[in-house]
Coordinates of C-alpha atoms in Angstrom, one line a residue:
X1 CA -7.9 4.5 4.1
X2 CA -4.4 5.2 3.8
X3 CA -3.0 5.4 -0.2
X4 CA -0.1 3.7 -1.3
X5 CA 1.5 6.4 -3.4
X6 CA 0.6 9.8 -3.1
X7 CA 0.2 13.3 -4.9
X8 CA 2.0 16.1 -4.6
X9 CA -0.1 18.9 -2.5
X10 CA -1.6 21.3 -3.8
X11 CA 0.3 24.3 -4.2
X12 CA 3.3 22.4 -4.1
X13 CA 4.2 22.4 -8.4
X14 CA 4.5 24.8 -11.2
X15 CA 4.1 24.6 -14.8
X16 CA 6.5 26.2 -16.7
X17 CA 6.4 27.0 -20.4
X18 CA 5.4 23.9 -23.0
X19 CA 2.3 22.6 -24.4
X20 CA 0.1 22.2 -21.0
X21 CA 0.5 25.3 -19.6
X22 CA -0.4 26.9 -23.0
X23 CA -3.3 24.8 -22.8
X24 CA -4.2 25.4 -19.8
X25 CA -4.0 29.5 -19.8
X26 CA -6.7 29.0 -23.8
X27 CA -8.4 26.5 -20.7
X28 CA -8.5 29.5 -18.0
X29 CA -9.7 32.8 -20.5
X30 CA -12.5 30.8 -22.1
X31 CA -13.6 30.0 -18.2
X32 CA -13.0 33.7 -17.0
X33 CA -14.7 34.8 -20.0
X34 CA -17.6 33.2 -18.7
X35 CA -20.0 36.3 -17.1
X36 CA -21.1 35.2 -13.7
X37 CA -25.3 35.8 -13.6
X38 CA -24.9 33.8 -17.0
X39 CA -23.0 31.1 -15.3
X40 CA -26.1 31.4 -12.6
X41 CA -28.7 31.3 -15.5
X42 CA -30.7 28.4 -14.5
X43 CA -29.7 28.8 -10.8
X44 CA -31.3 31.7 -10.8
X45 CA -33.9 30.8 -12.4
X46 CA -35.2 28.3 -10.3
X47 CA -35.2 30.4 -6.8
X48 CA -37.0 32.9 -9.0
X49 CA -35.0 35.4 -9.1
X50 CA -34.3 36.0 -12.8
X51 CA -36.5 35.7 -16.3
X52 CA -36.6 36.8 -18.7
X53 CA -39.9 36.6 -22.1
X54 CA -36.9 37.2 -24.7
X55 CA -33.7 35.7 -24.7
X56 CA -31.0 38.3 -23.2
X57 CA -27.9 38.6 -24.6
X58 CA -25.0 36.3 -23.3
X59 CA -27.5 33.6 -21.9
X60 CA -25.7 30.3 -22.1
X61 CA -27.7 27.9 -24.7
X62 CA -27.7 24.6 -26.0
X63 CA -27.6 22.6 -23.0
X64 CA -27.4 25.8 -21.0
X65 CA -30.8 26.2 -22.4
X66 CA -34.4 27.4 -19.5
X67 CA -36.2 24.8 -22.2
X68 CA -33.0 21.8 -21.8
X69 CA -34.1 19.0 -18.9
X70 CA -29.9 19.4 -18.2
X71 CA -29.8 22.9 -17.9
X72 CA -27.0 23.9 -15.0
X73 CA -25.2 21.0 -15.3
X74 CA -22.5 23.0 -16.6
X75 CA -22.2 25.9 -13.4
X76 CA -20.2 22.6 -11.8
X77 CA -17.4 21.7 -13.8
X78 CA -17.1 25.6 -14.3
X79 CA -16.5 25.4 -10.5
X80 CA -14.5 21.9 -9.9
X81 CA -12.1 23.7 -12.3
X82 CA -12.0 27.0 -10.7
X83 CA -11.5 24.8 -7.4
X84 CA -8.6 23.2 -8.8
X85 CA -7.4 26.1 -10.6
X86 CA -6.9 28.2 -7.4
X87 CA -5.5 25.7 -4.6
X88 CA -2.6 24.6 -8.1
X89 CA -1.8 28.1 -8.6
X90 CA -2.6 29.6 -7.0
X91 CA -5.2 32.1 -8.7
X92 CA -6.8 34.5 -7.1
X93 CA -8.7 35.8 -9.7
X94 CA -10.7 32.8 -10.7
X95 CA -11.0 31.8 -6.6
X96 CA -13.2 35.6 -6.2
X97 CA -14.6 34.9 -9.1
X98 CA -15.2 31.1 -8.1
X99 CA -16.3 32.5 -4.7
X100 CA -19.4 34.9 -5.4
X101 CA -20.9 32.4 -7.3
X102 CA -20.8 30.0 -4.4
X103 CA -22.3 32.6 -2.6
X104 CA -25.1 33.0 -4.8
X105 CA -25.6 29.8 -4.7
X106 CA -26.6 30.3 -1.2
X107 CA -29.0 32.8 -1.5
X108 CA -30.9 30.6 -4.2
X109 CA -31.0 27.6 -1.2
X110 CA -32.3 29.9 1.3
X111 CA -35.4 31.7 -1.6
X112 CA -36.0 27.6 -2.2
X113 CA -36.9 27.1 1.5
X114 CA -33.5 26.8 3.1
X115 CA -32.5 23.0 1.2
X116 CA -32.8 22.9 -2.3
X117 CA -30.2 24.0 -4.6
X118 CA -30.2 22.2 -8.1
X119 CA -30.4 24.2 -11.1
X120 CA -33.8 22.2 -12.2
X121 CA -36.7 21.6 -9.8
X122 CA -37.1 19.3 -7.2
X123 CA -40.2 16.9 -9.1
X124 CA -38.1 15.3 -11.7
X125 CA -36.9 12.8 -9.9
X126 CA -40.7 12.6 -8.6
X127 CA -41.1 12.0 -11.8
X128 CA -38.2 9.8 -12.6
X129 CA -39.5 7.8 -8.8
X130 CA -42.8 7.2 -11.6
X131 CA -41.1 6.3 -14.3
X132 CA -42.0 8.8 -16.7
X133 CA -39.7 9.8 -19.3
X134 CA -37.2 12.9 -17.8
X135 CA -33.2 13.7 -19.3
X136 CA -30.7 12.9 -16.4
X137 CA -31.5 14.9 -13.7
X138 CA -28.9 13.2 -11.0
X139 CA -26.7 13.4 -13.6
X140 CA -27.2 17.6 -13.7
X141 CA -27.3 17.9 -9.6
X142 CA -24.3 15.9 -9.0
X143 CA -22.2 18.2 -10.9
X144 CA -23.4 21.0 -9.2
X145 CA -23.0 19.5 -6.3
X146 CA -18.7 18.0 -7.0
X147 CA -18.9 21.9 -7.6
X148 CA -19.5 22.4 -3.9
X149 CA -17.9 19.8 -2.8
X150 CA -14.1 21.2 -4.4
X151 CA -14.7 24.8 -3.1
X152 CA -14.5 22.9 0.1
X153 CA -11.2 20.8 -0.6
X154 CA -9.7 22.2 -2.9
X155 CA -9.8 26.5 -2.5
X156 CA -11.3 26.5 1.5
X157 CA -14.5 27.2 1.0
X158 CA -16.5 26.4 3.8
X159 CA -19.7 27.7 2.7
X160 CA -20.2 25.6 -0.2
X161 CA -20.0 23.1 3.0
X162 CA -23.0 24.6 4.8
X163 CA -25.2 24.9 1.0
X164 CA -24.1 20.6 0.8
X165 CA -25.0 19.6 4.5
X166 CA -29.0 22.1 4.0
X167 CA -28.8 19.4 0.6
X168 CA -28.1 16.6 1.6
X169 CA -30.9 17.0 4.2
X170 CA -33.0 16.9 0.7
X171 CA -31.5 14.2 -0.5
X172 CA -31.6 12.3 2.9
X173 CA -35.3 12.4 3.2
X174 CA -36.8 12.3 -0.5
X175 CA -34.9 9.0 -0.5
X176 CA -36.1 7.1 2.4
X177 CA -39.5 7.4 1.0
X178 CA -37.7 4.1 -1.0
X179 CA -37.9 0.9 -1.0
X180 CA -34.1 -0.4 -1.7
X181 CA -36.2 -2.8 -4.9
X182 CA -38.1 1.4 -6.0
X183 CA -34.3 3.0 -5.3
X184 CA -32.4 -0.2 -7.9
X185 CA -35.5 1.3 -10.7
X186 CA -34.3 4.6 -9.6
X187 CA -30.4 4.2 -10.0
X188 CA -30.9 3.2 -12.9
X189 CA -31.6 6.4 -15.0
X190 CA -28.2 8.0 -14.9
X191 CA -27.1 8.9 -11.5
X192 CA -23.7 10.6 -12.7
X193 CA -20.8 10.6 -9.3
X194 CA -23.9 11.1 -6.7
X195 CA -22.2 7.8 -4.4
X196 CA -18.9 10.1 -5.0
X197 CA -20.7 13.3 -3.3
X198 CA -21.9 11.1 -0.8
X199 CA -18.5 9.9 0.1
X200 CA -17.2 12.8 -0.4
X201 CA -19.5 13.8 1.8
X202 CA -18.8 11.8 5.5
X203 CA -15.3 11.5 4.5
X204 CA -15.8 15.8 6.0
X205 CA -18.8 15.1 8.6
X206 CA -19.3 11.9 9.1
X207 CA -22.5 12.3 9.8
X208 CA -24.7 8.7 10.0
X209 CA -27.1 9.9 7.1
X210 CA -24.2 10.6 5.4
X211 CA -23.5 7.7 5.0
X212 CA -26.9 6.5 4.4
X213 CA -26.7 8.3 1.8
X214 CA -23.3 6.8 0.2
X215 CA -25.4 3.0 0.4
X216 CA -28.8 4.1 -0.6
X217 CA -26.6 5.4 -3.9
X218 CA -24.6 1.6 -4.0
X219 CA -25.3 0.9 -7.9
X220 CA -26.4 -2.5 -7.1
X221 CA -27.6 -3.6 -10.7
X222 CA -23.9 -2.4 -12.3
X223 CA -22.1 -3.0 -9.3
X224 CA -23.3 -6.5 -9.0
X225 CA -23.1 -7.9 -12.1
X226 CA -19.9 -6.5 -12.7
X227 CA -18.6 -9.1 -9.5
X228 CA -20.4 -11.9 -10.9
X229 CA -17.6 -11.5 -14.2
X230 CA -21.0 -11.2 -16.6
X231 CA -20.1 -8.4 -19.9
X232 CA -22.2 -6.1 -18.1
X233 CA -20.6 -2.6 -21.1
X234 CA -21.1 -3.9 -24.6
X235 CA -23.1 -1.7 -26.2
X236 CA -23.7 -0.3 -22.8
X237 CA -23.4 4.4 -22.4
X238 CA -19.7 4.9 -21.3
X239 CA -20.1 7.8 -19.4
X240 CA -23.1 7.1 -17.6
X241 CA -21.4 4.3 -16.1
X242 CA -17.3 5.3 -15.3
X243 CA -18.7 8.1 -12.5
X244 CA -21.0 5.9 -10.9
X245 CA -16.9 3.3 -10.6
X246 CA -15.6 7.0 -9.0
X247 CA -18.5 6.3 -6.9
X248 CA -16.9 3.3 -5.8
X249 CA -14.0 4.1 -5.5
X250 CA -14.0 7.3 -3.5
X251 CA -16.2 4.7 -1.1
X252 CA -13.6 2.0 -0.4
X253 CA -11.4 4.5 0.0
X254 CA -13.5 6.4 3.0
X255 CA -14.4 3.1 4.1
X256 CA -11.9 0.5 3.8
X257 CA -14.9 -2.0 2.6
X258 CA -13.0 -5.1 0.2
X259 CA -16.3 -4.6 -2.0
X260 CA -16.0 -1.5 -3.7
X261 CA -12.5 -1.4 -4.9
X262 CA -13.2 -5.5 -5.9
X263 CA -16.1 -3.5 -7.9
X264 CA -14.0 -0.6 -9.7
X265 CA -10.7 -3.1 -10.6
X266 CA -13.5 -5.8 -11.9
X267 CA -14.2 -2.0 -13.7
X268 CA -11.0 -1.4 -14.7
X269 CA -10.3 -5.0 -16.3
X270 CA -13.7 -4.9 -17.8
X271 CA -13.4 -1.6 -19.7
X272 CA -9.6 -1.7 -20.8
X273 CA -7.8 -5.4 -20.5
X274 CA -10.4 -6.9 -21.7
X275 CA -12.4 -4.7 -24.3
X276 CA -8.7 -2.5 -25.7
X277 CA -8.8 0.4 -27.2
X278 CA -8.4 2.6 -30.1
X279 CA -4.8 3.5 -31.0
X280 CA -5.8 6.9 -28.9
X281 CA -5.9 4.6 -25.4
X282 CA -9.6 5.9 -25.3
X283 CA -13.0 3.4 -26.4
X284 CA -16.2 4.0 -27.3
X285 CA -18.6 5.1 -30.2
X286 CA -22.3 6.7 -30.1
X287 CA -20.9 7.2 -26.8
X288 CA -20.7 3.6 -26.6
X289 CA -19.1 1.0 -25.4
X290 CA -17.7 -2.0 -28.6
X291 CA -17.8 -5.6 -28.2
X292 CA -14.3 -6.2 -26.5
X293 CA -11.7 -6.7 -29.6
X294 CA -14.2 -5.6 -32.3
X295 CA -13.0 -1.7 -32.8
X296 CA -12.8 -2.1 -36.6
X297 CA -17.0 -0.9 -37.6
X298 CA -17.2 0.9 -35.0
X299 CA -15.1 3.7 -37.1
X300 CA -16.7 6.8 -37.3
X301 CA -17.5 10.2 -36.4
X302 CA -18.7 9.8 -33.6
X303 CA -15.1 7.9 -31.8
X304 CA -14.2 8.7 -28.0
X305 CA -16.8 11.2 -26.2
X306 CA -14.7 12.9 -24.5
X307 CA -15.6 12.5 -20.9
X308 CA -14.3 8.9 -21.8
X309 CA -11.0 9.6 -21.8
X310 CA -10.9 12.7 -18.7
X311 CA -12.9 10.1 -16.5
X312 CA -11.1 6.9 -17.2
X313 CA -8.3 8.7 -16.1
X314 CA -9.6 9.9 -13.5
X315 CA -10.7 6.3 -12.7
X316 CA -6.9 5.3 -13.5
X317 CA -5.3 8.1 -11.0
X318 CA -7.6 6.9 -8.4
X319 CA -5.3 2.6 -9.1
X320 CA -1.9 3.9 -9.8
X321 CA -2.6 6.0 -6.1
X322 CA -3.8 2.2 -4.8
X323 CA -1.4 -0.2 -6.4
X324 CA 1.9 2.1 -7.9
X325 CA 1.5 0.4 -11.4
X326 CA 2.8 1.4 -13.9
X327 CA 0.1 0.6 -16.7
X328 CA -2.3 3.5 -15.1
X329 CA 0.6 5.7 -15.5
X330 CA 1.2 5.1 -19.5
X331 CA -3.0 5.0 -19.8
X332 CA -3.1 8.8 -18.0
X333 CA 0.0 10.0 -20.4
X334 CA -1.9 8.3 -24.1
X335 CA -4.8 9.6 -23.4
X336 CA -3.9 13.1 -22.4
X337 CA -2.1 14.0 -25.4
X338 CA -4.5 11.8 -28.1
X339 CA -7.6 12.8 -25.7
X340 CA -7.9 15.7 -23.2
X341 CA -5.7 17.3 -26.3
X342 CA -6.9 16.1 -28.9
X343 CA -10.5 17.5 -28.1
X344 CA -8.6 20.9 -27.7
X345 CA -8.7 23.0 -30.2
X346 CA -5.6 25.0 -29.8
X347 CA -6.5 28.0 -30.6
X348 CA -9.8 28.5 -28.9
X349 CA -9.8 26.6 -26.7
X350 CA -13.1 24.6 -27.7
X351 CA -14.0 20.7 -27.5
X352 CA -14.9 18.9 -29.5
X353 CA -18.0 16.5 -28.5
X354 CA -16.2 12.6 -30.2
X355 CA -12.3 13.3 -31.6
X356 CA -14.0 10.3 -35.0
X357 CA -11.7 8.0 -36.6
X358 CA -13.2 7.3 -39.4
X359 CA -11.2 8.1 -42.9
X360 CA -11.9 12.3 -44.1
X361 CA -12.6 12.7 -40.4
X362 CA -13.3 16.8 -39.6
X363 CA -13.4 17.6 -36.3
X364 CA -16.7 19.5 -34.4
X365 CA -15.8 22.6 -32.4
X366 CA -18.7 23.5 -29.3
X367 CA -19.1 27.1 -29.5
X368 CA -18.7 29.2 -26.0
X369 CA -22.2 30.1 -25.4
X370 CA -24.8 28.2 -27.6
X371 CA -23.8 24.6 -26.9
X372 CA -22.5 23.2 -23.2
X373 CA -22.6 19.7 -24.0
X374 CA -21.5 17.7 -21.6
X375 CA -18.0 17.7 -22.8
X376 CA -18.4 21.3 -22.6
X377 CA -17.8 21.2 -18.5
X378 CA -14.7 18.2 -18.6
X379 CA -13.1 20.7 -20.9
X380 CA -12.8 23.2 -18.2
X381 CA -11.5 19.7 -15.7
X382 CA -9.9 18.1 -18.2
X383 CA -6.9 20.8 -18.3
X384 CA -6.1 21.7 -14.5
X385 CA -5.6 17.8 -14.0
X386 CA -2.3 17.9 -15.3
X387 CA -0.4 19.6 -11.6
X388 CA -1.4 15.9 -9.8
X389 CA -1.0 13.4 -11.8
X390 CA 3.4 15.0 -12.6
X391 CA 5.0 12.8 -9.2
X392 CA 3.4 11.0 -6.1
X393 CA 4.5 10.8 -2.1
X394 CA 6.0 7.4 -1.7
X395 CA 7.3 6.4 2.1
X396 CA 10.9 6.0 0.4
X397 CA 11.1 9.1 -1.7
X398 CA 9.2 10.4 -4.8
X399 CA 8.0 9.0 -7.6
X400 CA 8.0 10.5 -11.5
X401 CA 5.4 9.6 -14.2
X402 CA 4.5 12.5 -16.2
X403 CA 7.5 14.4 -18.0
X404 CA 5.3 17.2 -18.4
X405 CA 8.4 21.2 -17.2
X406 CA 7.3 22.0 -14.3
X407 CA 9.0 22.9 -10.6
X408 CA 8.1 21.0 -7.4
X409 CA 7.7 22.2 -3.5
X410 CA 8.4 19.4 -1.3
X411 CA 10.2 17.7 1.9
X412 CA 10.6 14.7 3.1
X413 CA 12.1 13.8 5.9
X414 CA 12.0 17.5 7.3
X415 CA 13.5 18.5 4.7
X416 CA 12.6 20.9 1.8
X417 CA 13.6 20.0 -1.8
X418 CA 13.1 21.7 -4.3
X419 CA 12.9 19.1 -7.8
X420 CA 13.3 21.5 -11.5
X421 CA 12.3 19.5 -15.2
X422 CA 12.3 21.2 -18.2
X423 CA 12.7 19.4 -21.2
X424 CA 16.1 19.5 -23.0
X425 CA 14.9 20.4 -27.2
X426 CA 18.4 18.9 -28.4
X427 CA 18.6 22.2 -30.3
X428 CA 22.2 21.2 -31.3
X429 CA 21.6 17.9 -33.1
X430 CA 21.6 17.7 -36.5
X431 CA 18.3 15.7 -37.3
X432 CA 14.9 16.0 -35.1
X433 CA 16.2 13.8 -32.5
X434 CA 14.6 11.1 -32.1
X435 CA 14.1 11.0 -27.7
X436 CA 11.9 13.1 -25.9
X437 CA 14.9 13.9 -23.5
X438 CA 13.9 15.9 -19.9
X439 CA 16.5 17.1 -17.2
X440 CA 16.0 17.1 -13.6
X441 CA 17.5 19.9 -11.0
X442 CA 17.6 18.8 -7.9
X443 CA 18.3 20.3 -4.2
X444 CA 17.8 20.8 -0.8
X445 CA 17.8 22.7 2.4
X446 CA 19.8 19.4 3.9
X447 CA 21.7 16.8 2.2
X448 CA 18.8 14.4 2.4
X449 CA 18.4 10.3 1.4
X450 CA 15.2 9.6 -1.2
X451 CA 15.2 6.7 -4.3
X452 CA 13.6 8.9 -7.1
X453 CA 11.1 6.0 -9.8
X454 CA 11.2 7.9 -12.3
X455 CA 9.3 5.8 -15.5
X456 CA 10.6 4.0 -18.6
X457 CA 7.0 4.0 -21.1
X458 CA 6.1 1.9 -22.6
X459 CA 6.6 3.7 -26.4
X460 CA 10.9 3.2 -25.7
X461 CA 12.9 1.7 -28.7
X462 CA 15.7 1.5 -27.0
X463 CA 17.4 1.7 -24.1
X464 CA 17.3 4.7 -22.0
X465 CA 20.0 7.3 -21.1
X466 CA 20.4 8.9 -17.9
X467 CA 22.7 10.7 -15.9
X468 CA 23.4 12.0 -12.8
X469 CA 26.1 14.9 -12.1
X470 CA 27.6 14.0 -16.2
X471 CA 27.6 9.7 -14.2
X472 CA 26.3 7.1 -16.8
X473 CA 23.5 5.0 -14.3
X474 CA 23.2 1.6 -16.0
X475 CA 19.6 1.7 -16.9
X476 CA 17.9 -1.2 -18.9
X477 CA 15.5 -1.3 -21.8
X478 CA 12.5 -2.5 -20.5
X479 CA 8.9 -0.2 -21.7
X480 CA 6.8 0.7 -18.4
X481 CA 8.4 -0.5 -16.0
X482 CA 10.4 1.7 -13.2
X483 CA 14.2 3.2 -13.2
X484 CA 15.2 3.3 -9.0
X485 CA 18.0 6.2 -7.9
X486 CA 19.3 5.5 -4.1
X487 CA 20.8 9.3 -3.3
X488 CA 22.1 11.5 -0.8
X489 CA 20.9 14.3 -3.1
X490 CA 22.4 17.3 -2.3
X491 CA 22.8 20.1 -5.7
X492 CA 22.2 17.8 -8.6
X493 CA 21.3 17.4 -12.0
X494 CA 19.5 13.9 -13.6
X495 CA 19.5 14.1 -16.8
X496 CA 17.1 11.6 -19.3
X497 CA 17.0 11.2 -22.4
X498 CA 14.4 8.4 -24.0
X499 CA 14.8 7.0 -27.4
X500 CA 11.6 6.8 -29.3
X501 CA 10.7 6.2 -33.1
X502 CA 7.6 5.5 -35.0
X503 CA 5.9 2.8 -34.7
X504 CA 2.7 1.5 -36.4
X505 CA -0.8 -0.3 -34.0
X506 CA -3.2 -2.5 -35.7
X507 CA -6.7 -2.5 -35.0
X508 CA -7.1 -5.0 -32.4
X509 CA -10.1 -6.9 -35.2
X510 CA -7.9 -5.5 -38.6
X511 CA -4.9 -6.3 -37.6
X512 CA -3.7 -5.3 -41.3
X513 CA -5.0 -1.7 -40.7
X514 CA -2.9 0.4 -39.5
X515 CA -2.3 3.8 -37.0
X516 CA 1.0 5.8 -36.8
X517 CA 2.4 6.6 -34.1
X518 CA 5.5 9.2 -32.9
X519 CA 6.4 7.9 -28.7
X520 CA 3.1 8.0 -26.9
X521 CA 2.1 10.6 -29.5
X522 CA -1.0 9.6 -32.9
X523 CA -0.3 10.8 -35.4
X524 CA -3.0 11.8 -38.5
X525 CA -2.4 11.8 -42.3
X526 CA -3.9 15.2 -44.0
X527 CA -6.7 12.8 -46.2
X528 CA -10.0 13.5 -47.5
X529 CA -10.6 8.9 -47.9
X530 CA -9.2 5.9 -46.9
X531 CA -6.1 5.6 -48.7
X532 CA -3.5 1.8 -48.2
X533 CA 0.2 2.8 -48.3
X534 CA 2.5 0.6 -49.6
X535 CA 5.0 -0.5 -47.3
X536 CA 6.7 -2.6 -43.4
X537 CA 4.2 -2.0 -40.9
X538 CA 7.2 -3.8 -39.4
X539 CA 9.4 -0.7 -39.7
X540 CA 7.1 2.6 -40.8
X541 CA 10.0 4.1 -42.6
X542 CA 9.1 2.7 -45.4
X543 CA 6.1 4.8 -45.5
X544 CA 6.4 8.2 -43.4
X545 CA 9.4 10.0 -43.2
X546 CA 10.2 13.6 -41.7
X547 CA 8.6 16.3 -43.0
X548 CA 9.8 20.0 -42.7
X549 CA 11.0 19.3 -39.5
X550 CA 12.8 22.4 -38.2
X551 CA 11.9 25.9 -38.4
X552 CA 13.9 28.8 -36.7
X553 CA 15.2 26.7 -33.5
X554 CA 12.8 25.2 -32.7
X555 CA 12.1 20.9 -34.0
X556 CA 8.8 20.2 -35.3
X557 CA 7.2 16.8 -35.0
X558 CA 5.2 16.7 -38.8
X559 CA 6.2 13.8 -41.2
X560 CA 5.5 12.7 -45.1
X561 CA 4.3 9.6 -47.3
X562 CA 7.5 8.4 -48.9
X563 CA 6.7 5.7 -51.1
X564 CA 3.0 6.1 -52.6
X565 CA 1.4 6.2 -55.4
X566 CA 0.3 10.3 -53.9
X567 CA 1.6 12.2 -51.3
X568 CA 0.0 13.3 -47.7
X569 CA 1.9 14.5 -44.3
X570 CA 1.1 13.4 -41.2
X571 CA 1.2 15.9 -38.3
X572 CA 0.0 14.9 -34.7
X573 CA -3.9 14.4 -34.3
X574 CA -3.8 16.9 -30.9
X575 CA -2.4 19.6 -33.4
X576 CA -5.6 19.5 -35.9
X577 CA -7.7 22.0 -36.1
X578 CA -10.4 21.9 -39.3
X579 CA -8.1 19.5 -41.6
X580 CA -9.7 16.3 -43.5
X581 CA -7.7 13.8 -41.6
X582 CA -7.4 10.2 -41.5
X583 CA -6.1 7.7 -38.4
X584 CA -6.1 4.3 -39.5
X585 CA -4.4 2.8 -43.3
X586 CA -4.3 -0.4 -44.3
X587 CA -0.9 -1.6 -45.4
X588 CA -0.3 -3.6 -48.6
X589 CA 3.7 -4.6 -48.4
X590 CA 6.1 -4.1 -51.2
X591 CA 7.0 -6.0 -53.9
X592 CA 10.7 -6.4 -54.4

């Protein structure tokens, strides 16, 4: 299926020094710190290649414990993250580690008889067919399947394809014994992204049995109700369903069957457009979708499971590539700052399973080897997704969607083009700048004609300023639009300033209670209780003022309260480590 907006080819984007490259570096360091034998421990155990009467040193525990029914899920996430790091950063060291792991999975497959390579026993699948309670075996093995596919697609590991095809034979034979009714019952137990795996495999092999697997994993009891317009999401486990819809998205791309695309569009409409989100961009409490627009009663210590913003960002990526609709790029950015960055410890790189939004909240961080929640898995993938979300190619040129310092190598109409995007820190300003500014330097092998579409984000607070080689452009103040530049490019410099400022975002069902944002970034108040603030919510400057704004040559993004009984500070939510914080505040108007 041809996509309207195409991400850049792997390896064409290099991250430059920035917050994003630093977070990616921390994540890589964690991934490389994990021992191969411990990553493989549960696959070895299932293949009879590892056993111990006591817990070995450095053994992975928590959800990776040999006593946990979800054991082995993390390795697949790890492989997917490693494959992306190699594809985009040409990280030969992590590829060597990943290739070895794939070879060991091949050894496990041989020991298991030539097909099965899961970290759990096959009988778990027979148990769910009999209605016996077991914790998400499809979800667990999907991670290994997807990791193998990513190693094939992104890292060129052909052994991964061989393992996948042999393993698919087991699933084709096993699912073939059930009626459609029985399969529907089986798929009611969390299936993860199995549909996406089979769609991916069919796209590679074009084998009939892989197409049959795709159709057998059609989640009809969810998808048909979505298409009927029912609210099937309220109080439903969110991250159970998002990967299933990823499968529908990929099925649309490989088959062109319009039903699959309609499922994806219906899911987005129901989960985002009709439901609303917190200021962070995400949703959920206790891992389930809240009722549409009714968020205030569910502020708590278990908001925003990390897997949800990550997987919804993946879904937004699918939809953007099909449509070019800017709202998906805006959504991706908001969740990047206030989900992916906010739920990674800035120093240790560990993940916060949830992002609490109750008053006086505290983030609970995972450990390197003792937890391995599902969110540990999406953590190691999430910080490898920056590369292919910045630019998208169209038939007429290039779209710039995200402001992440980078350099791009691109070919358009047989002409090599290099674009460097760097942040302008505006160090010469007398006070902290009220804009995000960046420079684009374009260098082409030969003069070449194309369009450059620059995203004007939803948080825009004034008229953007864009110059091309020092000549100002006429740019209207129209948030959530693109400004198009059409030129014959050769050696050019573009300067972009996007005005931002403090804004408030109310809870949808409690408009007198608001969160504060600075551009796309949610601010967290450093207080351990709910406090009413006094001021005008339409003019946040009556409540907050810049605080400690400069350190040597750098601007700092902090604020403090004014006109309040007790003062306290606000910092970006993504900078919170172990402090107590509050995001939403009741506002009382000042009496004049």
